[in-house]
Amino acid sequence: MRIDVVSIFPEYLAPLELSLIGKARQDGLLDLRVHDLRDFTTDRHRTVDDTPYGGGAGMVMKPEPWAQALTAVAAEGSGDAAGAGDSGDARKPVLIVPSPAGERFTQATAHQLAEEEQLVFACGRYEGIDERVLEWAADHFTVRPMSLGDYVLNGGEVAVLAMVEAIGRLLPGVVGNPESLVEESHSDGLLEYPVYTKPSSWRDRDVPAVLLSGNHGKIAQWRRHEQYRRTAERRPDLLAEFDAGKLPRADRTAFADLGYDVVDGRLKRRPDA
Ligand code: ADE
């Protein structure tokens, strides 16, 4: 996969040289390039922003440098993607614009984006990028404004660090043991079960006995029920989406104990619970 990140603070992306993502780059699994937006300006001051039409606080990023930068990275990428697909038809790169006004970035989005050939991240600063850039870009990219969550960061860079890590670790060969991708939070629409390691007793706290039992069936069931308990407690919103149609009886009982009944394959919180 090829990833291009365009930012006025390229140094912000330095952590992408470390750890699993850094190793994936070294191993040639991920071709990640960071570009300075100011390199695509034409004036002496390398200006990237101006005052907003209609007034208001802050500055808006100018369209010209963005169009130059995005044209350049799309052209570079299509060269690299020459082998793209057996049919030879090159897919449009995906332009991800981090913004609190974007659609929510989830684990499902990460899986979807991990299938792409080229991702381009456009890091906005100030009040954002002139809207016409996104309209123009739709001819050359699949444009996806994306939000990490309902809070406001100072710019897109931190969001890009998070999204690139979430996507990059799903690429084949990046995570050493791919099984660890299966049993983790959000892989099945639930939060992960709690984990423990040695010693089995620590500061008067014992590891749950079932985990020392060697009974793999019981352990799997305990872990599943812990997922249900945790998700009900911390993220009940996830349970509304959970497919409960094929749950075994013991799991329905576990949900009943948490105050949820299965109605038409969906979990419904009992009003009295
Ligand atoms: N830029 C500023 N805030 C953001 C957020 N919540 N998600 C993604 N990008 C952002």
CSV table of C-alpha atoms and ligand atoms in Angstrom, one decimal:
chain,number,residue,atom,x,y,z
A,1,MET,CA,0.0,0.0,0.0
A,2,ARG,CA,1.1,3.6,-0.6
A,3,ILE,CA,0.2,6.3,1.8
A,4,ASP,CA,0.9,10.0,1.2
A,5,VAL,CA,0.4,12.6,4.0
A,6,VAL,CA,0.3,16.3,3.2
A,7,SER,CA,0.8,18.6,6.2
A,8,ILE,CA,2.4,22.0,7.1
A,9,PHE,CA,4.0,20.1,10.0
A,10,PRO,CA,5.7,17.1,8.5
A,11,GLU,CA,7.7,16.6,11.7
A,12,TYR,CA,4.5,15.8,13.4
A,13,LEU,CA,4.4,12.5,11.5
A,14,ALA,CA,7.8,11.4,12.7
A,15,PRO,CA,6.3,8.7,15.0
A,16,LEU,CA,5.4,6.8,11.8
A,17,GLU,CA,9.1,5.8,11.6
A,18,LEU,CA,8.8,3.8,14.9
A,19,SER,CA,7.5,0.5,16.0
A,20,LEU,CA,5.3,-1.7,13.8
A,21,ILE,CA,4.6,0.9,11.2
A,22,GLY,CA,8.2,2.0,11.0
A,23,LYS,CA,9.2,-1.7,10.5
A,24,ALA,CA,6.5,-2.2,7.9
A,25,ARG,CA,8.0,0.7,5.9
A,26,GLN,CA,11.5,-0.7,6.3
A,27,ASP,CA,10.3,-4.1,5.1
A,28,GLY,CA,8.6,-2.6,2.0
A,29,LEU,CA,5.1,-3.5,3.1
A,30,LEU,CA,4.1,0.1,3.3
A,31,ASP,CA,5.3,3.0,1.1
A,32,LEU,CA,4.6,6.0,3.3
A,33,ARG,CA,5.6,9.5,2.2
A,34,VAL,CA,5.2,12.8,4.1
A,35,HIS,CA,4.9,16.0,2.1
A,36,ASP,CA,5.2,19.6,3.2
A,37,LEU,CA,2.3,21.6,1.9
A,38,ARG,CA,4.4,24.8,1.8
A,39,ASP,CA,6.6,23.1,-0.9
A,40,PHE,CA,3.6,23.6,-3.2
A,41,THR,CA,3.2,27.4,-2.6
A,42,THR,CA,4.6,29.9,-5.1
A,43,ASP,CA,4.9,33.1,-3.1
A,44,ARG,CA,8.0,34.2,-1.1
A,45,HIS,CA,6.2,33.7,2.2
A,46,ARG,CA,5.0,30.2,1.4
A,47,THR,CA,1.5,31.2,2.3
A,48,VAL,CA,-1.0,28.5,3.0
A,49,ASP,CA,-3.9,30.4,4.6
A,50,ASP,CA,-6.1,33.5,4.3
A,51,THR,CA,-9.1,35.1,6.0
A,52,PRO,CA,-12.5,33.5,5.7
A,53,TYR,CA,-15.1,34.9,3.3
A,54,GLY,CA,-18.1,36.0,5.3
A,55,GLY,CA,-16.0,36.8,8.3
A,56,GLY,CA,-15.4,35.0,11.5
A,57,ALA,CA,-12.6,33.8,13.6
A,58,GLY,CA,-9.4,32.1,12.4
A,59,MET,CA,-7.9,31.4,9.0
A,60,VAL,CA,-8.8,29.1,6.1
A,61,MET,CA,-6.3,27.0,4.1
A,62,LYS,CA,-6.0,28.4,0.5
A,63,PRO,CA,-7.0,26.1,-2.4
A,64,GLU,CA,-4.0,26.6,-4.7
A,65,PRO,CA,-1.3,24.9,-2.6
A,66,TRP,CA,-3.7,22.0,-1.9
A,67,ALA,CA,-4.5,21.5,-5.6
A,68,GLN,CA,-0.8,21.5,-6.5
A,69,ALA,CA,0.1,19.1,-3.7
A,70,LEU,CA,-2.8,16.6,-4.3
A,71,THR,CA,-2.2,16.6,-8.1
A,72,ALA,CA,1.5,15.8,-7.5
A,73,VAL,CA,0.9,12.9,-5.0
A,74,ALA,CA,-1.9,11.4,-7.2
A,75,ALA,CA,0.4,11.4,-10.2
A,76,GLU,CA,3.3,9.8,-8.2
A,77,GLY,CA,0.9,7.2,-6.8
A,78,SER,CA,-0.6,6.1,-10.1
A,79,GLY,CA,3.0,5.5,-11.4
A,80,ASP,CA,3.6,3.2,-8.4
A,81,ALA,CA,0.2,1.5,-8.8
A,82,ALA,CA,1.0,0.3,-12.3
A,83,GLY,CA,0.5,-3.3,-11.3
A,84,ALA,CA,-2.8,-2.4,-9.7
A,85,GLY,CA,-5.3,-5.2,-10.1
A,86,ASP,CA,-5.2,-8.0,-12.7
A,87,SER,CA,-7.5,-6.1,-15.0
A,88,GLY,CA,-5.0,-3.2,-15.1
A,89,ASP,CA,-7.6,-0.6,-14.2
A,90,ALA,CA,-6.1,1.7,-11.6
A,91,ARG,CA,-8.5,2.6,-8.8
A,92,LYS,CA,-8.9,6.2,-7.7
A,93,PRO,CA,-6.8,6.9,-4.6
A,94,VAL,CA,-8.8,7.7,-1.5
A,95,LEU,CA,-8.4,11.2,-0.1
A,96,ILE,CA,-9.0,11.2,3.6
A,97,VAL,CA,-9.5,14.6,5.2
A,98,PRO,CA,-9.4,14.4,9.0
A,99,SER,CA,-12.1,16.7,10.4
A,100,PRO,CA,-14.4,16.7,13.4
A,101,ALA,CA,-17.1,17.3,10.7
A,102,GLY,CA,-16.3,14.0,9.0
A,103,GLU,CA,-17.9,10.6,9.1
A,104,ARG,CA,-16.8,8.5,12.1
A,105,PHE,CA,-13.6,6.4,11.6
A,106,THR,CA,-14.2,2.9,13.0
A,107,GLN,CA,-12.5,-0.5,12.9
A,108,ALA,CA,-14.8,-1.3,9.9
A,109,THR,CA,-13.4,1.8,8.1
A,110,ALA,CA,-9.9,0.7,8.9
A,111,HIS,CA,-10.5,-2.7,7.3
A,112,GLN,CA,-12.1,-1.1,4.3
A,113,LEU,CA,-9.2,1.3,3.7
A,114,ALA,CA,-6.6,-1.4,4.3
A,115,GLU,CA,-7.8,-2.9,0.9
A,116,GLU,CA,-7.0,0.3,-1.0
A,117,GLU,CA,-3.9,0.8,-3.2
A,118,GLN,CA,-3.2,4.4,-2.3
A,119,LEU,CA,-4.4,6.6,0.6
A,120,VAL,CA,-3.8,10.3,0.7
A,121,PHE,CA,-4.2,12.2,4.0
A,122,ALA,CA,-4.8,16.0,3.8
A,123,CYS,CA,-4.0,17.5,7.2
A,124,GLY,CA,-6.0,20.7,7.7
A,125,ARG,CA,-5.0,23.3,10.3
A,126,TYR,CA,-6.7,26.5,11.4
A,127,GLU,CA,-10.5,26.5,10.5
A,128,GLY,CA,-10.0,24.0,7.8
A,129,ILE,CA,-9.5,23.7,4.0
A,130,ASP,CA,-11.4,25.8,1.4
A,131,GLU,CA,-14.4,23.6,0.6
A,132,ARG,CA,-13.8,23.9,-3.1
A,133,VAL,CA,-10.7,21.7,-2.8
A,134,LEU,CA,-12.8,18.8,-1.7
A,135,GLU,CA,-15.3,19.4,-4.6
A,136,TRP,CA,-12.5,19.6,-7.1
A,137,ALA,CA,-10.7,16.6,-5.7
A,138,ALA,CA,-13.7,14.4,-6.2
A,139,ASP,CA,-12.8,14.1,-9.9
A,140,HIS,CA,-9.4,12.5,-9.0
A,141,PHE,CA,-10.0,10.9,-5.6
A,142,THR,CA,-12.7,9.1,-3.6
A,143,VAL,CA,-13.0,11.9,-1.0
A,144,ARG,CA,-13.7,10.9,2.6
A,145,PRO,CA,-13.8,13.5,5.4
A,146,MET,CA,-13.2,11.4,8.6
A,147,SER,CA,-13.5,12.1,12.3
A,148,LEU,CA,-11.9,10.2,15.1
A,149,GLY,CA,-14.6,11.2,17.5
A,150,ASP,CA,-16.7,14.0,18.9
A,151,TYR,CA,-13.9,16.3,20.0
A,152,VAL,CA,-11.8,18.9,18.4
A,153,LEU,CA,-8.0,18.6,17.7
A,154,ASN,CA,-5.8,21.4,16.6
A,155,GLY,CA,-5.2,19.8,13.2
A,156,GLY,CA,-5.4,16.6,11.3
A,157,GLU,CA,-1.9,15.3,12.1
A,158,VAL,CA,-2.7,13.5,15.3
A,159,ALA,CA,-5.8,11.9,13.7
A,160,VAL,CA,-3.6,10.7,10.8
A,161,LEU,CA,-1.2,9.0,13.3
A,162,ALA,CA,-4.1,7.1,14.7
A,163,MET,CA,-5.7,6.2,11.4
A,164,VAL,CA,-2.4,5.1,9.7
A,165,GLU,CA,-1.7,2.9,12.7
A,166,ALA,CA,-5.2,1.4,12.7
A,167,ILE,CA,-5.0,0.7,8.9
A,168,GLY,CA,-1.3,-0.2,8.7
A,169,ARG,CA,-1.5,-3.0,11.3
A,170,LEU,CA,-4.2,-4.7,9.2
A,171,LEU,CA,-1.9,-5.0,6.1
A,172,PRO,CA,-0.6,-8.5,5.5
A,173,GLY,CA,2.6,-9.2,7.3
A,174,VAL,CA,2.6,-6.1,9.5
A,175,VAL,CA,1.5,-7.8,12.7
A,176,GLY,CA,3.6,-10.9,13.4
A,177,ASN,CA,0.8,-13.1,14.7
A,178,PRO,CA,-2.4,-12.3,12.6
A,179,GLU,CA,-4.4,-14.2,15.2
A,180,SER,CA,-4.0,-11.3,17.6
A,181,LEU,CA,-6.1,-9.2,15.1
A,182,VAL,CA,-9.0,-11.6,15.6
A,183,GLU,CA,-9.5,-11.5,19.3
A,184,GLU,CA,-9.3,-7.8,20.0
A,185,SER,CA,-11.8,-5.0,20.7
A,186,HIS,CA,-14.2,-4.2,17.9
A,187,SER,CA,-13.2,-7.2,15.8
A,188,ASP,CA,-16.6,-8.7,16.5
A,189,GLY,CA,-18.5,-5.6,17.5
A,190,LEU,CA,-17.7,-6.1,21.2
A,191,LEU,CA,-15.0,-4.9,23.6
A,192,GLU,CA,-12.2,-7.3,24.4
A,193,TYR,CA,-12.2,-9.5,27.5
A,194,PRO,CA,-9.8,-8.7,30.4
A,195,VAL,CA,-6.4,-10.3,30.3
A,196,TYR,CA,-4.0,-11.4,33.0
A,197,THR,CA,-0.4,-12.7,33.3
A,198,LYS,CA,1.9,-14.1,36.0
A,199,PRO,CA,1.9,-14.0,39.0
A,200,SER,CA,-1.5,-15.7,39.5
A,201,SER,CA,-1.8,-13.9,42.8
A,202,TRP,CA,-0.7,-10.2,43.1
A,203,ARG,CA,-1.4,-7.9,46.0
A,204,ASP,CA,-4.2,-10.1,47.3
A,205,ARG,CA,-5.8,-10.2,43.9
A,206,ASP,CA,-6.2,-13.6,42.2
A,207,VAL,CA,-6.5,-14.3,38.5
A,208,PRO,CA,-10.0,-15.7,37.8
A,209,ALA,CA,-9.8,-19.4,38.6
A,210,VAL,CA,-11.3,-20.5,35.3
A,211,LEU,CA,-8.2,-19.2,33.4
A,212,LEU,CA,-6.0,-21.6,35.4
A,213,SER,CA,-8.4,-24.5,34.9
A,214,GLY,CA,-7.0,-25.7,31.5
A,215,ASN,CA,-10.6,-26.1,30.4
A,216,HIS,CA,-10.6,-24.4,27.0
A,217,GLY,CA,-14.3,-24.5,26.5
A,218,LYS,CA,-15.0,-22.9,29.8
A,219,ILE,CA,-12.3,-20.3,29.3
A,220,ALA,CA,-13.7,-19.4,25.9
A,221,GLN,CA,-17.2,-19.0,27.4
A,222,TRP,CA,-15.9,-17.0,30.3
A,223,ARG,CA,-14.1,-14.6,28.0
A,224,ARG,CA,-17.2,-14.2,25.8
A,225,HIS,CA,-19.4,-13.4,28.8
A,226,GLU,CA,-16.8,-10.9,30.0
A,227,GLN,CA,-17.0,-9.2,26.6
A,228,TYR,CA,-20.7,-8.9,27.0
A,229,ARG,CA,-20.4,-7.6,30.6
A,230,ARG,CA,-17.8,-5.0,29.6
A,231,THR,CA,-19.6,-3.9,26.5
A,232,ALA,CA,-22.9,-3.5,28.4
A,233,GLU,CA,-21.2,-1.5,31.1
A,234,ARG,CA,-18.9,0.7,28.9
A,235,ARG,CA,-20.4,0.8,25.4
A,236,PRO,CA,-24.1,-0.2,25.5
A,237,ASP,CA,-24.4,1.6,22.1
A,238,LEU,CA,-22.4,-1.2,20.5
A,239,LEU,CA,-24.9,-3.8,21.7
A,240,ALA,CA,-27.7,-2.3,19.7
A,241,GLU,CA,-25.8,-3.3,16.5
A,242,PHE,CA,-24.8,-6.8,17.8
A,243,ASP,CA,-26.2,-9.8,15.9
A,244,ALA,CA,-27.7,-11.9,18.8
A,245,GLY,CA,-29.8,-14.2,16.5
A,246,LYS,CA,-27.5,-17.2,16.8
A,247,LEU,CA,-26.5,-16.9,20.5
A,248,PRO,CA,-26.4,-20.2,22.4
A,249,ARG,CA,-28.6,-20.5,25.4
A,250,ALA,CA,-25.9,-19.8,28.0
A,251,ASP,CA,-25.1,-16.6,26.2
A,252,ARG,CA,-28.7,-15.5,26.2
A,253,THR,CA,-28.8,-16.2,29.9
A,254,ALA,CA,-25.6,-14.1,30.4
A,255,PHE,CA,-27.3,-11.2,28.6
A,256,ALA,CA,-30.5,-11.7,30.6
A,257,ASP,CA,-28.4,-11.3,33.7
A,258,LEU,CA,-27.1,-8.0,32.3
A,259,GLY,CA,-30.7,-6.9,31.7
A,260,TYR,CA,-30.9,-7.6,28.0
A,261,ASP,CA,-33.4,-9.8,26.1
A,262,VAL,CA,-33.0,-11.1,22.6
A,263,VAL,CA,-35.9,-9.8,20.4
A,264,ASP,CA,-35.9,-10.6,16.7
A,265,GLY,CA,-32.2,-11.3,16.8
A,266,ARG,CA,-31.4,-8.0,18.5
A,267,LEU,CA,-30.5,-7.2,22.1
A,268,LYS,CA,-33.2,-5.1,23.8
A,269,ARG,CA,-32.6,-3.6,27.2
A,270,ARG,CA,-35.4,-4.6,29.6
A,271,PRO,CA,-37.1,-1.4,30.8
A,272,ASP,CA,-36.9,-2.5,34.4
A,273,ALA,CA,-33.2,-3.5,34.2
B,1,ADE,N1,-9.3,17.4,13.3
B,1,ADE,C1,-9.7,18.1,14.3
B,1,ADE,N2,-10.4,17.4,15.1
B,1,ADE,C2,-10.5,16.1,14.6
B,1,ADE,C3,-11.2,15.0,14.9
B,1,ADE,N3,-12.0,14.9,16.0
B,1,ADE,N4,-11.1,13.9,14.1
B,1,ADE,C4,-10.3,14.0,13.0
B,1,ADE,N5,-9.7,15.0,12.6
B,1,ADE,C5,-9.8,16.1,13.4
